[in-house]
Short mmCIF file of C-alpha atoms in Angstrom, two decimals:
data_model
loop_
_atom_site.label_atom_id
_atom_site.label_comp_id
_atom_site.label_asym_id
_atom_site.label_seq_id
_atom_site.Cartn_x
_atom_site.Cartn_y
_atom_site.Cartn_z
CA UNK A 1 -39.41 109.25 -25.71
CA UNK A 2 -37.38 112.42 -25.29
CA UNK A 3 -35.76 113.74 -28.46
CA UNK A 4 -32.08 114.62 -28.22
CA UNK A 5 -30.56 117.31 -30.44
CA UNK A 6 -26.95 117.13 -31.61
CA UNK A 7 -25.19 120.32 -32.70
CA UNK A 8 -21.68 120.66 -34.11
CA UNK A 9 -20.85 124.35 -34.50
CA UNK A 10 -18.00 126.01 -36.40
CA UNK A 11 -15.89 122.82 -36.42
CA UNK A 12 -12.43 123.33 -37.95
CA UNK A 13 -9.41 121.03 -38.00
CA UNK A 14 -6.03 121.08 -39.74
CA UNK A 15 -3.42 118.49 -40.61
CA UNK A 16 0.07 119.16 -41.97
CA UNK A 17 -0.43 120.84 -45.34
CA UNK A 18 -4.22 120.75 -45.42
CA UNK A 19 -7.25 122.30 -43.72
CA UNK A 20 -9.62 119.35 -43.55
CA UNK A 21 -12.63 121.14 -42.01
CA UNK A 22 -13.45 124.83 -42.27
CA UNK A 23 -16.13 126.13 -39.85
CA UNK A 24 -18.57 123.25 -40.48
CA UNK A 25 -22.00 123.19 -38.84
CA UNK A 26 -23.96 119.96 -38.49
CA UNK A 27 -27.22 119.40 -36.63
CA UNK A 28 -29.65 116.50 -36.26
CA UNK A 29 -32.25 114.99 -33.92
CA UNK A 30 -32.48 111.51 -32.48
CA UNK A 31 -35.16 109.35 -34.06
CA UNK A 32 -34.18 110.50 -37.58
CA UNK A 33 -31.89 109.17 -40.31
CA UNK A 34 -29.53 111.83 -41.62
CA UNK A 35 -27.38 111.37 -44.75
CA UNK A 36 -23.91 112.93 -44.69
CA UNK A 37 -22.37 112.92 -48.15
CA UNK A 38 -19.72 114.55 -50.29
CA UNK A 39 -17.03 113.69 -52.79
CA UNK A 40 -13.99 111.78 -51.52
CA UNK A 41 -11.93 114.27 -49.52
CA UNK A 42 -14.93 116.51 -48.75
CA UNK A 43 -14.38 116.09 -44.99
CA UNK A 44 -17.39 113.99 -43.98
CA UNK A 45 -15.35 111.16 -42.43
CA UNK A 46 -13.13 113.71 -40.68
CA UNK A 47 -16.20 115.43 -39.21
CA UNK A 48 -17.47 112.09 -37.89
CA UNK A 49 -14.05 111.24 -36.45
CA UNK A 50 -14.24 114.49 -34.49
CA UNK A 51 -17.71 113.54 -33.25
CA UNK A 52 -16.66 109.98 -32.32
CA UNK A 53 -13.51 111.12 -30.47
CA UNK A 54 -10.82 109.97 -32.92
CA UNK A 55 -9.57 113.56 -33.45
CA UNK A 56 -9.40 116.00 -30.55
CA UNK A 57 -7.31 118.88 -31.93
CA UNK A 58 -10.29 120.67 -33.48
CA UNK A 59 -11.80 124.07 -32.80
CA UNK A 60 -15.51 124.76 -32.40
CA UNK A 61 -18.25 123.37 -30.17
CA UNK A 62 -20.19 120.13 -29.84
CA UNK A 63 -23.53 120.40 -28.04
CA UNK A 64 -26.15 117.85 -26.99
CA UNK A 65 -29.53 119.29 -26.00
CA UNK A 66 -28.04 122.77 -25.89
CA UNK A 67 -25.20 121.88 -23.47
CA UNK A 68 -21.59 121.91 -24.60
CA UNK A 69 -19.87 118.52 -24.27
CA UNK A 70 -16.19 117.66 -24.29
CA UNK A 71 -15.13 114.78 -26.56
CA UNK A 72 -11.42 114.05 -26.28
CA UNK A 73 -11.43 110.33 -27.11
CA UNK A 74 -13.79 107.51 -28.21
CA UNK A 75 -14.66 106.70 -24.59
CA UNK A 76 -16.02 110.24 -24.06
CA UNK A 77 -18.18 109.82 -27.17
CA UNK A 78 -19.50 106.42 -26.03
CA UNK A 79 -20.42 107.78 -22.57
CA UNK A 80 -22.47 110.44 -24.39
CA UNK A 81 -24.20 107.76 -26.49
CA UNK A 82 -22.27 108.40 -29.73
CA UNK A 83 -21.10 105.27 -31.56
CA UNK A 84 -19.55 104.62 -34.97
CA UNK A 85 -19.49 101.54 -37.21
CA UNK A 86 -16.56 101.92 -39.61
CA UNK A 87 -16.49 100.51 -43.13
CA UNK A 88 -13.59 98.20 -42.21
CA UNK A 89 -15.58 96.11 -39.72
CA UNK A 90 -12.79 93.55 -39.24
CA UNK A 91 -10.64 96.13 -37.45
CA UNK A 92 -13.31 96.67 -34.75
CA UNK A 93 -13.97 93.03 -33.83
CA UNK A 94 -11.83 90.39 -32.11
CA UNK A 95 -11.99 87.34 -34.41
CA UNK A 96 -11.07 84.68 -31.83
CA UNK A 97 -13.85 85.76 -29.43
CA UNK A 98 -17.50 84.79 -29.79
CA UNK A 99 -20.31 87.01 -31.04
CA UNK A 100 -21.62 87.45 -27.49
CA UNK A 101 -18.18 88.35 -26.12
CA UNK A 102 -17.73 90.96 -28.86
CA UNK A 103 -21.18 92.48 -28.32
CA UNK A 104 -20.70 92.73 -24.54
CA UNK A 105 -17.00 93.65 -24.77
CA UNK A 106 -17.33 97.08 -23.12
CA UNK A 107 -19.22 95.62 -20.15
CA UNK A 108 -16.78 92.69 -19.86
CA UNK A 109 -13.75 94.99 -19.79
CA UNK A 110 -15.49 97.20 -17.23
CA UNK A 111 -16.17 94.22 -14.94
CA UNK A 112 -12.61 92.98 -15.28
CA UNK A 113 -11.41 96.44 -14.24
CA UNK A 114 -13.37 96.05 -11.03
CA UNK A 115 -11.82 92.61 -10.45
CA UNK A 116 -15.18 90.89 -10.63
CA UNK A 117 -15.79 87.41 -11.93
CA UNK A 118 -17.19 87.31 -15.47
CA UNK A 119 -20.61 85.67 -15.62
CA UNK A 120 -20.29 84.10 -19.06
CA UNK A 121 -23.81 82.64 -19.08
CA UNK A 122 -25.24 86.10 -18.35
CA UNK A 123 -23.02 87.67 -21.03
CA UNK A 124 -24.43 85.32 -23.67
CA UNK A 125 -28.01 85.74 -22.43
CA UNK A 126 -27.77 89.53 -22.68
CA UNK A 127 -26.12 89.34 -26.11
CA UNK A 128 -28.84 86.97 -27.34
CA UNK A 129 -31.56 89.36 -26.10
CA UNK A 130 -29.95 92.22 -28.05
CA UNK A 131 -29.60 90.07 -31.20
CA UNK A 132 -33.24 88.98 -30.91
CA UNK A 133 -34.44 92.56 -30.40
CA UNK A 134 -32.82 93.46 -33.74
CA UNK A 135 -34.00 90.21 -35.43
CA UNK A 136 -30.39 89.21 -36.12
CA UNK A 137 -30.25 85.44 -36.61
CA UNK A 138 -26.71 84.73 -35.37
CA UNK A 139 -25.74 82.57 -32.40
CA UNK A 140 -24.01 84.46 -29.58
CA UNK A 141 -21.61 81.52 -29.18
CA UNK A 142 -20.37 81.54 -32.77
CA UNK A 143 -16.80 82.74 -33.33
CA UNK A 144 -16.56 86.10 -35.13
CA UNK A 145 -13.94 84.60 -37.47
CA UNK A 146 -16.69 82.33 -38.86
CA UNK A 147 -19.07 85.17 -39.75
CA UNK A 148 -19.74 86.76 -43.12
CA UNK A 149 -18.91 90.44 -43.60
CA UNK A 150 -22.60 91.34 -43.31
CA UNK A 151 -22.97 89.38 -40.06
CA UNK A 152 -19.91 91.14 -38.61
CA UNK A 153 -21.52 94.47 -39.37
CA UNK A 154 -24.73 93.38 -37.60
CA UNK A 155 -22.66 92.34 -34.56
CA UNK A 156 -21.06 95.80 -34.43
CA UNK A 157 -24.47 97.45 -34.57
CA UNK A 158 -25.67 95.11 -31.78
CA UNK A 159 -22.66 96.19 -29.70
CA UNK A 160 -23.72 99.85 -30.02
CA UNK A 161 -27.22 98.96 -28.81
CA UNK A 162 -25.72 97.27 -25.73
CA UNK A 163 -24.34 100.61 -24.57
CA UNK A 164 -27.45 102.82 -24.86
CA UNK A 165 -26.62 104.51 -28.15
CA UNK A 166 -28.26 107.89 -28.92
CA UNK A 167 -26.48 108.66 -32.19
CA UNK A 168 -25.09 105.93 -34.46
CA UNK A 169 -22.70 106.73 -37.32
CA UNK A 170 -22.74 104.21 -40.19
CA UNK A 171 -19.79 104.76 -42.54
CA UNK A 172 -20.45 103.25 -46.01
CA UNK A 173 -22.46 100.42 -44.38
CA UNK A 174 -23.81 98.89 -47.60
CA UNK A 175 -20.56 98.86 -49.62
CA UNK A 176 -19.81 95.15 -48.95
CA UNK A 177 -23.42 93.95 -48.76
CA UNK A 178 -25.66 92.09 -51.18
CA UNK A 179 -29.16 93.33 -52.01
CA UNK A 180 -30.72 90.97 -49.44
CA UNK A 181 -28.19 91.96 -46.77
CA UNK A 182 -28.82 95.65 -47.50
CA UNK A 183 -32.55 95.08 -46.94
CA UNK A 184 -31.75 93.50 -43.56
CA UNK A 185 -29.57 96.48 -42.64
CA UNK A 186 -32.31 98.94 -43.60
CA UNK A 187 -34.78 97.00 -41.44
CA UNK A 188 -32.41 97.37 -38.48
CA UNK A 189 -31.92 101.09 -39.22
CA UNK A 190 -35.70 101.60 -39.20
CA UNK A 191 -36.01 99.62 -35.95
CA UNK A 192 -33.32 101.77 -34.29
CA UNK A 193 -35.03 104.92 -35.55
CA UNK A 194 -38.28 103.74 -33.91
CA UNK A 195 -36.30 103.34 -30.66
CA UNK A 196 -35.28 107.03 -30.93
CA UNK A 197 -31.70 106.43 -32.10
CA UNK A 198 -30.37 109.05 -34.52
CA UNK A 199 -28.62 107.47 -37.53
CA UNK A 200 -25.90 109.35 -39.44
CA UNK A 201 -25.68 107.53 -42.77
CA UNK A 202 -22.54 108.05 -44.90
CA UNK A 203 -22.89 106.62 -48.41
CA UNK A 204 -22.15 107.27 -52.08
CA UNK A 205 -25.20 105.30 -53.20
CA UNK A 206 -27.86 107.93 -53.81
CA UNK A 207 -30.83 105.54 -54.34
CA UNK A 208 -30.22 104.16 -50.83
CA UNK A 209 -30.03 107.65 -49.33
CA UNK A 210 -33.34 108.63 -50.91
CA UNK A 211 -34.89 105.38 -49.65
CA UNK A 212 -33.75 105.40 -46.03
CA UNK A 213 -32.93 109.00 -44.99
CA UNK A 214 -35.04 111.93 -43.75
CA UNK A 215 -32.48 114.73 -44.13
CA UNK A 216 -29.23 115.30 -45.98
CA UNK A 217 -26.11 117.37 -45.33
CA UNK A 218 -23.70 117.83 -48.25
CA UNK A 219 -20.04 118.81 -47.85
CA UNK A 220 -17.40 119.92 -50.34
CA UNK A 221 -13.72 120.78 -49.80
CA UNK A 222 -14.05 120.69 -46.01
CA UNK A 223 -17.03 123.03 -45.91
CA UNK A 224 -20.79 122.74 -45.53
CA UNK A 225 -22.65 123.18 -48.84
CA UNK A 226 -26.27 122.59 -47.86
CA UNK A 227 -28.59 120.90 -45.36
CA UNK A 228 -32.13 120.06 -46.44
CA UNK A 229 -34.92 117.53 -46.24
CA UNK A 230 -34.66 114.58 -48.61
CA UNK A 231 -38.15 115.15 -49.99
CA UNK A 232 -37.15 118.68 -51.03
CA UNK A 233 -34.22 117.69 -53.27
CA UNK A 234 -33.36 115.36 -56.17
CA UNK A 235 -30.44 113.04 -57.01
CA UNK A 236 -29.21 115.37 -59.78
CA UNK A 237 -29.29 118.37 -57.45
CA UNK A 238 -27.38 116.39 -54.82
CA UNK A 239 -24.66 115.46 -57.35
CA UNK A 240 -24.33 119.08 -58.49
CA UNK A 241 -23.94 120.20 -54.87
CA UNK A 242 -21.35 117.48 -54.21
CA UNK A 243 -19.21 118.31 -57.24
CA UNK A 244 -19.88 122.04 -57.58
CA UNK A 245 -20.86 121.47 -61.22
CA UNK A 246 -23.16 119.38 -63.38
CA UNK A 247 -22.12 115.76 -63.79
CA UNK A 248 -21.00 114.98 -67.33
CA UNK A 249 -21.59 111.63 -69.02
CA UNK A 250 -20.06 109.16 -66.57
CA UNK A 251 -18.91 106.40 -68.91
CA UNK A 252 -16.35 107.10 -71.69
CA UNK A 253 -16.96 105.86 -75.23
CA UNK A 254 -15.64 102.37 -75.95
CA UNK A 255 -14.60 102.73 -79.57
CA UNK A 256 -11.12 101.18 -79.38
CA UNK A 257 -9.66 98.30 -81.41
CA UNK A 258 -10.19 94.76 -80.10
CA UNK A 259 -7.44 92.32 -81.09
CA UNK A 260 -6.42 88.74 -80.42
CA UNK A 261 -7.15 86.74 -77.27
CA UNK A 262 -4.72 87.53 -74.43
CA UNK A 263 -6.22 85.67 -71.44
CA UNK A 264 -8.00 82.32 -71.69
CA UNK A 265 -9.50 80.41 -68.75
CA UNK A 266 -10.71 76.83 -69.24
CA UNK A 267 -12.83 74.77 -66.81
CA UNK A 268 -11.43 76.41 -63.69
CA UNK A 269 -12.20 74.92 -60.26
CA UNK A 270 -10.92 75.93 -56.83
CA UNK A 271 -11.29 74.22 -53.45
CA UNK A 272 -13.93 76.63 -52.18
CA UNK A 273 -16.31 78.34 -54.62
CA UNK A 274 -15.46 78.19 -58.32
CA UNK A 275 -16.88 75.42 -60.50
CA UNK A 276 -16.07 74.92 -64.20
CA UNK A 277 -15.43 78.60 -65.00
CA UNK A 278 -14.40 79.33 -68.59
CA UNK A 279 -13.86 82.75 -70.17
CA UNK A 280 -11.59 84.69 -72.49
CA UNK A 281 -10.45 88.32 -72.79
CA UNK A 282 -9.07 89.90 -75.95
CA UNK A 283 -6.64 92.76 -76.50
CA UNK A 284 -8.34 96.12 -75.86
CA UNK A 285 -11.47 94.45 -74.45
CA UNK A 286 -13.17 95.28 -71.13
CA UNK A 287 -14.91 92.16 -69.83
CA UNK A 288 -17.43 92.34 -67.00
CA UNK A 289 -17.73 89.74 -64.24
CA UNK A 290 -21.23 90.42 -62.92
CA UNK A 291 -22.77 88.86 -59.84
CA UNK A 292 -24.10 89.57 -56.40
CA UNK A 293 -22.03 89.47 -53.21
CA UNK A 294 -20.99 85.83 -52.63
CA UNK A 295 -21.27 84.79 -56.28
CA UNK A 296 -17.55 84.03 -56.51
CA UNK A 297 -16.23 87.20 -58.21
CA UNK A 298 -13.48 87.83 -55.66
CA UNK A 299 -12.49 84.14 -55.60
CA UNK A 300 -12.13 84.20 -59.39
CA UNK A 301 -10.04 87.39 -59.34
CA UNK A 302 -7.71 86.00 -56.67
CA UNK A 303 -7.35 82.65 -58.44
CA UNK A 304 -6.36 84.40 -61.68
CA UNK A 305 -3.80 86.39 -59.67
CA UNK A 306 -2.23 83.31 -58.09
CA UNK A 307 -3.46 84.09 -54.59
CA UNK A 308 -5.92 81.19 -54.44
CA UNK A 309 -5.00 77.71 -55.61
CA UNK A 310 -6.92 76.15 -58.49
CA UNK A 311 -7.69 72.44 -58.15
CA UNK A 312 -8.29 71.83 -61.86
CA UNK A 313 -8.52 73.69 -65.15
CA UNK A 314 -6.02 75.95 -66.88
CA UNK A 315 -5.14 79.62 -67.33
CA UNK A 316 -3.45 80.65 -70.59
CA UNK A 317 -1.73 83.96 -71.37
CA UNK A 318 -0.97 84.59 -75.07
CA UNK A 319 -1.73 80.90 -75.67
CA UNK A 320 0.82 79.66 -73.13
CA UNK A 321 -0.38 77.72 -70.07
CA UNK A 322 0.54 79.48 -66.83
CA UNK A 323 1.79 77.92 -63.62
CA UNK A 324 1.25 80.36 -60.75
CA UNK A 325 1.96 79.35 -57.17
CA UNK A 326 1.67 82.92 -55.85
CA UNK A 327 0.92 86.55 -56.84
CA UNK A 328 4.63 87.27 -57.41
CA UNK A 329 4.63 84.83 -60.33
CA UNK A 330 1.41 86.36 -61.67
CA UNK A 331 2.98 89.85 -61.66
CA UNK A 332 6.14 88.52 -63.34
CA UNK A 333 3.99 87.07 -66.13
CA UNK A 334 2.03 90.28 -66.70
CA UNK A 335 -1.11 90.06 -64.54
CA UNK A 336 -2.17 92.86 -62.15
CA UNK A 337 -4.97 92.88 -59.55
CA UNK A 338 -6.68 95.84 -57.91
CA UNK A 339 -8.40 94.05 -54.97
CA UNK A 340 -11.77 94.80 -53.39
CA UNK A 341 -10.35 95.45 -49.90
CA UNK A 342 -7.95 98.24 -50.87
CA UNK A 343 -6.85 99.20 -47.33
CA UNK A 344 -6.25 95.58 -46.40
CA UNK A 345 -4.73 94.24 -49.63
CA UNK A 346 -4.23 97.01 -52.20
CA UNK A 347 -2.18 99.71 -50.49
CA UNK A 348 0.40 100.17 -47.73
CA UNK A 349 -1.55 102.51 -45.46
CA UNK A 350 1.39 103.48 -43.25
CA UNK A 351 3.67 104.29 -46.19
CA UNK A 352 3.90 107.42 -48.35
CA UNK A 353 2.23 108.05 -51.70
CA UNK A 354 5.63 107.68 -53.42
CA UNK A 355 6.33 104.31 -51.80
CA UNK A 356 2.89 102.98 -52.75
CA UNK A 357 3.04 104.11 -56.37
CA UNK A 358 6.40 102.45 -57.00
CA UNK A 359 5.99 99.35 -54.79
CA UNK A 360 4.77 97.01 -57.54
CA UNK A 361 7.87 97.61 -59.69
CA UNK A 362 10.59 98.59 -57.25
CA UNK A 363 13.21 96.85 -59.38
CA UNK A 364 12.92 99.66 -61.93
CA UNK A 365 14.20 102.10 -59.30
CA UNK A 366 16.93 99.93 -57.77
CA UNK A 367 20.65 100.03 -58.57
CA UNK A 368 22.89 97.00 -59.07
CA UNK A 369 23.79 97.13 -55.38
CA UNK A 370 20.06 97.13 -54.40
CA UNK A 371 20.01 100.79 -53.40
CA UNK A 372 16.75 102.59 -54.24
CA UNK A 373 17.16 105.49 -56.68
CA UNK A 374 15.09 107.98 -54.71
CA UNK A 375 15.24 110.73 -57.35
CA UNK A 376 13.94 108.49 -60.13
CA UNK A 377 11.31 107.00 -57.81
CA UNK A 378 10.05 110.44 -56.78
CA UNK A 379 10.00 111.72 -60.37
CA UNK A 380 7.86 108.80 -61.55
CA UNK A 381 5.50 109.16 -58.56
CA UNK A 382 5.02 112.90 -59.15
CA UNK A 383 4.17 112.21 -62.81
CA UNK A 384 1.57 109.61 -61.77
CA UNK A 385 0.07 111.90 -59.12
CA UNK A 386 -0.44 114.56 -61.80
CA UNK A 387 -1.73 112.25 -64.55
CA UNK A 388 -4.13 110.39 -62.22
CA UNK A 389 -5.39 113.55 -60.51
CA UNK A 390 -4.49 112.25 -57.03
CA UNK A 391 -5.31 114.89 -54.41
CA UNK A 392 -2.60 114.82 -51.76
CA UNK A 393 -0.85 117.56 -49.75
CA UNK A 394 2.52 116.01 -50.65
CA UNK A 395 4.00 112.97 -52.36
CA UNK A 396 5.37 112.03 -48.90
CA UNK A 397 1.92 112.06 -47.25
CA UNK A 398 0.93 108.73 -45.67
CA UNK A 399 -1.73 107.03 -47.78
CA UNK A 400 -3.92 106.37 -44.72
CA UNK A 401 -4.59 110.13 -44.51
CA UNK A 402 -6.06 110.34 -48.05
CA UNK A 403 -9.69 109.93 -49.06
CA UNK A 404 -11.03 106.62 -50.33
CA UNK A 405 -11.14 107.77 -53.95
CA UNK A 406 -7.51 108.89 -53.89
CA UNK A 407 -6.45 105.65 -52.19
CA UNK A 408 -8.16 103.74 -54.99
CA UNK A 409 -6.35 105.78 -57.65
CA UNK A 410 -3.08 104.84 -55.94
CA UNK A 411 -4.11 101.15 -55.80
CA UNK A 412 -4.60 101.32 -59.59
CA UNK A 413 -1.70 103.67 -60.35
CA UNK A 414 0.97 101.44 -58.83
CA UNK A 415 0.32 98.86 -61.58
CA UNK A 416 0.74 101.34 -64.45
CA UNK A 417 4.54 101.29 -64.04
CA UNK A 418 4.62 97.50 -64.41
CA UNK A 419 2.92 97.72 -67.85
CA UNK A 420 0.99 94.48 -67.29
CA UNK A 421 -0.92 92.67 -70.07
CA UNK A 422 -3.99 91.83 -67.97
CA UNK A 423 -5.59 94.17 -65.43
CA UNK A 424 -8.14 92.69 -63.00
CA UNK A 425 -10.39 95.13 -61.12
CA UNK A 426 -12.43 93.75 -58.19
CA UNK A 427 -15.18 96.20 -57.11
CA UNK A 428 -12.97 99.19 -58.11
CA UNK A 429 -15.56 101.87 -57.24
CA UNK A 430 -16.46 100.55 -53.78
CA UNK A 431 -16.74 103.53 -51.40
CA UNK A 432 -15.86 106.01 -54.17
CA UNK A 433 -17.84 109.16 -55.04
CA UNK A 434 -19.37 109.89 -58.46
CA UNK A 435 -16.58 112.27 -59.48
CA UNK A 436 -13.77 109.83 -58.63
CA UNK A 437 -15.73 107.02 -60.33
CA UNK A 438 -15.60 108.92 -63.62
CA UNK A 439 -11.82 109.31 -63.25
CA UNK A 440 -11.46 105.55 -62.63
CA UNK A 441 -13.64 104.68 -65.64
CA UNK A 442 -11.52 106.94 -67.87
CA UNK A 443 -8.33 105.33 -66.54
CA UNK A 444 -9.66 101.83 -67.28
CA UNK A 445 -10.71 102.82 -70.80
CA UNK A 446 -7.27 104.35 -71.39
CA UNK A 447 -5.68 101.00 -70.48
CA UNK A 448 -7.99 99.26 -72.97
CA UNK A 449 -7.00 101.76 -75.67
CA UNK A 450 -3.37 100.77 -75.04
CA UNK A 451 -4.30 97.18 -75.90
CA UNK A 452 -4.55 95.80 -72.37
CA UNK A 453 -7.01 93.03 -71.45
CA UNK A 454 -9.37 94.18 -68.68
CA UNK A 455 -11.51 92.14 -66.27
CA UNK A 456 -14.01 94.30 -64.37
CA UNK A 457 -15.73 92.43 -61.50
CA UNK A 458 -18.60 94.23 -59.78
CA UNK A 459 -22.00 93.82 -58.16
CA UNK A 460 -22.89 97.31 -59.47
CA UNK A 461 -24.80 96.21 -62.56
CA UNK A 462 -25.20 99.74 -63.96
CA UNK A 463 -21.41 100.10 -63.99
CA UNK A 464 -20.94 96.72 -65.66
CA UNK A 465 -23.29 97.78 -68.46
CA UNK A 466 -21.78 101.25 -68.72
CA UNK A 467 -18.12 100.31 -69.11
CA UNK A 468 -17.78 96.77 -70.50
CA UNK A 469 -17.88 95.32 -74.04
CA UNK A 470 -18.92 91.83 -73.02
CA UNK A 471 -19.72 90.15 -69.72
CA UNK A 472 -20.05 86.89 -67.83
CA UNK A 473 -22.63 86.47 -65.05
CA UNK A 474 -21.56 84.41 -62.03
CA UNK A 475 -23.97 82.63 -59.72
CA UNK A 476 -22.82 80.33 -56.91
CA UNK A 477 -19.33 80.06 -58.40
CA UNK A 478 -20.49 79.15 -61.92
CA UNK A 479 -20.75 81.16 -65.16
CA UNK A 480 -24.47 81.10 -65.96
CA UNK A 481 -24.52 83.56 -68.86
CA UNK A 482 -22.21 85.21 -71.40
CA UNK A 483 -23.60 88.20 -73.28
CA UNK A 484 -22.56 91.30 -75.24
CA UNK A 485 -23.20 94.34 -73.08
CA UNK A 486 -25.05 96.36 -75.73
CA UNK A 487 -27.86 93.78 -75.96
CA UNK A 488 -28.64 93.37 -72.26
CA UNK A 489 -29.94 95.45 -69.33
CA UNK A 490 -29.86 95.55 -65.53
CA UNK A 491 -33.09 93.59 -65.17
CA UNK A 492 -31.73 90.69 -67.23
CA UNK A 493 -28.44 90.67 -65.33
CA UNK A 494 -30.22 90.70 -61.97
CA UNK A 495 -32.37 87.78 -63.17
CA UNK A 496 -29.30 85.68 -64.03
CA UNK A 497 -27.39 86.89 -60.92
CA UNK A 498 -30.13 85.54 -58.67
CA UNK A 499 -30.19 82.08 -60.27
CA UNK A 500 -32.64 82.73 -63.11
CA UNK A 501 -32.30 80.26 -65.96
#
C-alpha cells in the first residue's frame, strides 16, 4: 500500500476579535494514529475544521504527497479522502433513515443527481459488507433513531469507509462511550490503520492517547507547541506542554461544613430505567453518582429535574414532598441541572454569552412591563465571565464559537444567578481539558462551601473519588452500593459498576 503524507503549513485564521490559529504546521502519514491535543481553545478543532473544509478563509497551504490542494468546502475534503466524525454524532445522521441509507448517503445523493433509479437492495448489500468488514454488529435496515450513541458513531465511521477515506478525524470519539464500547472503537481504529487510513485522534483522555496513538501534536493558544512520538514523551510532560506550566493538585480540599438533609429520594422508579432508587444529600455535601454508560445516571438526573416522569416513589426537598411535572417547576423549587449534552440541552448555541448566562433567571432582569434591563443583565454577565474565568472575545460573542470548556463554564454559570438549593451535574467534565476541569472542580466545591447540595454523576471514577464526600454506585438502573469516598478506590467502584456483588 502506498503511504500518503498530509502537510498543513503555516495555517492561520482569524475571527472577529480573536486570532484562532497562528502559523500552525501539522504533518502526518496514512497508516498511523496521530493525537492532536491541547487545552480548550487551543485551536485543535479549528485546525481540523480547516482541513475538513468547514472554514475556508485561512492562509497557508495544505499539501497531500507534496502537491498543494484546495479545500474550500467539505465536499473538496471528501474528494481528497479527508473525513471527520464530530463529537455530536446526532447532527451528522438522518434519524428517520436506516443504517444502510445513512452509510451510503453520499452515493445515493450522487445517483439521484444523475436521475438514476436507486437500487435499494444493492445499497443495503454494500452497507452490510462495510459493516461486516469493520465487525460492526448492526443491521443495515435498522432505523438510526433506534441506535445507541456508540452505534451511531460506528455508523458514521462506516460511512467514511464507503467513500475511500485516506485521513479520518475523530473528535472526542470516546467521550460518550462505555469501557466496552471504547474497546470496540479502538479495534476499529486499529483495523483502519492496517488498511492504511491515517487517524487524527482528538481527545482529553491521556491514557487512551498513550494506548492507541503513534505520534502526538500539542497546541496552545492557537500555536504549535510540539510534535513528537508517543514513546518519547510522558503524560506529565504532555500536560505541562498543554498548559504551559506544571499541573497543580487537581481536586480542591473538601473541608467544609456538612449540615442537615436537603434532598431526599425514596424508592424512585421511572418507566424506562430506574428501579427503587433511594438516596439523600445534605447541606454542603458533594454526592457522587457513579456508574458506566447506560447505568441510569442521566435518567436519574433528568427525573430529579422534572424532565422525566417518575412512576412511583417520592422526592423531598427540605422535608417537603415535591410535585414536578416539568423542569420549570424544578427550577422554581430550587433545583438546577447541568446536563451531559451541553450543546443540545445546556446552552443556547446561537445566542450570546450574556443571553446564556442570564437565561435561567431572566425575571431578575425584567421590568414590570416585561422589558429586559439590558444594563443590569450585561453587568451581571460581565461579573460572571470574570469570576468563572470564561475566555471569550466579547460578552456578545455567540456561544457556539467558544471552546468546549468555556461552554461548560457557561452551562454551570447560568445557574449561579438562580441561587438554587440543589445542583445536579451530569458528566460535567465531558470533552473538557485538564486545566478547565480544575476550574470546574473549584466551582463545584465553592457551591458546597455555600451550603448547596451537590449531585455529581460521572463514569469517570477517578473524578468521583477526587471530588465527592460520599457516593452511590448505579448498575442497570439500581443503586447497588453506598460508600464514603475516603474508604473506597477505583477498582472497587469498577467492580460494583459492572454488576459485582
